[in-house]
XYZ file of C-alpha atoms in Angstrom:
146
model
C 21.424 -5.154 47.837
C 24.190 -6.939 45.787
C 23.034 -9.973 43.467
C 24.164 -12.821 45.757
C 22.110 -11.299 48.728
C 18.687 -13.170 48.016
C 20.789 -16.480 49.560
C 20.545 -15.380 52.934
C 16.902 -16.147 52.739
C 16.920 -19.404 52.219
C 18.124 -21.558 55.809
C 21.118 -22.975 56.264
C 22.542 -21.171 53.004
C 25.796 -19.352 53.845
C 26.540 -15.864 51.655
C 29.473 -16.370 49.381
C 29.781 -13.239 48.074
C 33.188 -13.060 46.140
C 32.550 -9.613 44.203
C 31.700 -6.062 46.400
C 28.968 -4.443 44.583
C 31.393 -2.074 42.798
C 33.532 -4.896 41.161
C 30.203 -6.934 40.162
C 28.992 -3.519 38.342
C 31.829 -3.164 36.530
C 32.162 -6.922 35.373
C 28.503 -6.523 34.235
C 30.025 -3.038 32.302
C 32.804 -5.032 30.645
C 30.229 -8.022 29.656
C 27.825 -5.546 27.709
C 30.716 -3.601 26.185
C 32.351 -7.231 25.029
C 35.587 -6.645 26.705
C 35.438 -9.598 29.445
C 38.227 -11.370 27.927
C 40.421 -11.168 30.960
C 38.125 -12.098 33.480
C 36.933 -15.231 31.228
C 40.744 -16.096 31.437
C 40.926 -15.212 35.050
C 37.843 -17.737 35.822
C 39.073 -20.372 33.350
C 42.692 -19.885 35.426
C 40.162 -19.801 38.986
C 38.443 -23.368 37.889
C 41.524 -25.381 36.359
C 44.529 -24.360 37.725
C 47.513 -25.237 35.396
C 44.986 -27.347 33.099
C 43.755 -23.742 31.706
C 46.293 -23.681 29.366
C 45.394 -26.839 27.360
C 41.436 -25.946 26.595
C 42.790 -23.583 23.721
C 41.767 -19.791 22.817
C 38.720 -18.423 24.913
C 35.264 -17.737 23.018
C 33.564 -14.813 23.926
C 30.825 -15.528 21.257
C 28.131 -16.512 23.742
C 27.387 -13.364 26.159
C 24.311 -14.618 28.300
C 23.938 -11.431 29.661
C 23.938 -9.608 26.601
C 21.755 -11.663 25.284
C 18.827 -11.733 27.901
C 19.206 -7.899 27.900
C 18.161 -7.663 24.031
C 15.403 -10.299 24.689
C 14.072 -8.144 27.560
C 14.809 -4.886 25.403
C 12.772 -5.472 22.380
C 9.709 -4.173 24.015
C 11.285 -0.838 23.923
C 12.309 -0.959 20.326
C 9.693 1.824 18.621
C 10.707 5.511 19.167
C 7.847 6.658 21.607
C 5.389 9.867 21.258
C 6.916 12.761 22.526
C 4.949 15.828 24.008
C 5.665 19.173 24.368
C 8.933 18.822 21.548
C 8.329 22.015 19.193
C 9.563 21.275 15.833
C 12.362 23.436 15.964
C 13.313 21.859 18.811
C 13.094 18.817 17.515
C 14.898 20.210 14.185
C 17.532 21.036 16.111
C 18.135 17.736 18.059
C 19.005 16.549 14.659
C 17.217 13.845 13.702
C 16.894 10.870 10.991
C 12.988 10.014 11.141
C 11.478 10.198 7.667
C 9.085 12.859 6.630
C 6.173 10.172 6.637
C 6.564 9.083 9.941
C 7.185 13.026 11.498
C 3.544 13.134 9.517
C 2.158 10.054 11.524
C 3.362 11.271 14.965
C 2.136 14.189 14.284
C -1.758 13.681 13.257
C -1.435 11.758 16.702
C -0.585 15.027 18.755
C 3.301 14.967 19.366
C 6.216 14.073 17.596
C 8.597 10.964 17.712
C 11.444 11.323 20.059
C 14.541 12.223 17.775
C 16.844 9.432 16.791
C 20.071 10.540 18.455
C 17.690 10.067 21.707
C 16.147 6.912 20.736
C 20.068 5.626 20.338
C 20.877 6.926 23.544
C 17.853 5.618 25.545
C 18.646 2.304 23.709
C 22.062 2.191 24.849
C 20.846 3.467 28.269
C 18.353 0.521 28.517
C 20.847 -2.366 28.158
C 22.715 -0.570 30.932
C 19.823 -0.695 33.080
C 18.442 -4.361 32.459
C 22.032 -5.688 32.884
C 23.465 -3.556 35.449
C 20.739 -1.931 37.650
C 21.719 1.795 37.000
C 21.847 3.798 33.982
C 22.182 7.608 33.238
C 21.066 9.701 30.402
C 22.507 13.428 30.022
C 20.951 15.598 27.053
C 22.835 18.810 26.214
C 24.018 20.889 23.704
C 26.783 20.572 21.802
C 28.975 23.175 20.406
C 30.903 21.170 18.367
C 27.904 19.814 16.465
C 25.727 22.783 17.177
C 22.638 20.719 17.926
């Protein structure tokens, strides 16, 4: 179901779609990465024709989308109790967590999830609030050895 489809429920509304589902995705890719500038010029070109050129430089300052995805996002913002993480595990994860809070997590029966994970679950989050989809791939790394 693409994000215009909830139209054809209302009578007499026709669909106009302009974007398949792969080209909205990827707009909604380039708006949370910042790097929409062309298609803010290609709309701006879309609304006013040859008038586009006199409004001056485009402002990318205000990202709606980004911005609704960190409002919905803060409710994820603590690193959750993890389970069934042995410490060396979790040693070897590399992680940045002060001793005090390991302490904490651990008087409560688990441990907090590592922060390399907590960034990547972060960054997987805004992905999924904007976009719909997200993917998360934990592995090791020989480079880094963790």
């Amino acid at each position: 179901m693409n994000s215009m489809s909830w139209w054809a429920s209302i009578p007499g509304a026709t669909l106009g779609v302009k974007r398949s589902a792969q080209e909205e995705m990827a707009l909604r890719c380039r708006l949370l990465q910042s790097r929409h500038i062309q298609d803010v010029l290609d709309r701006c070109r879309d609304e006013l024709a040859d008038r586009a050129k006199e409004i001056g430089p485009a402002d990318l300052s205000s990202n709606l989308l980004e911005r609704d995805v960190i409002r919905r996002g803060r409710a994820y913002l603590r690193p959750p109790l993890v389970t069934g993480l042995g410490f060396d595990l979790f040693n070897l994860v590399g992680d940045a967590t002060g001793s005090g809070t390991v302490a904490r997590y651990r008087k409560a029966g688990g441990l907090p999830m590592p922060s390399l994970m907590v960034d990547a679950v972060a960054d997987a989050l805004r992905y999924r609030l904007g976009c719909n989809y997200v993917g998360v791939a934990v592995g090791w790394s020989t480079r880094s050895e963790r």
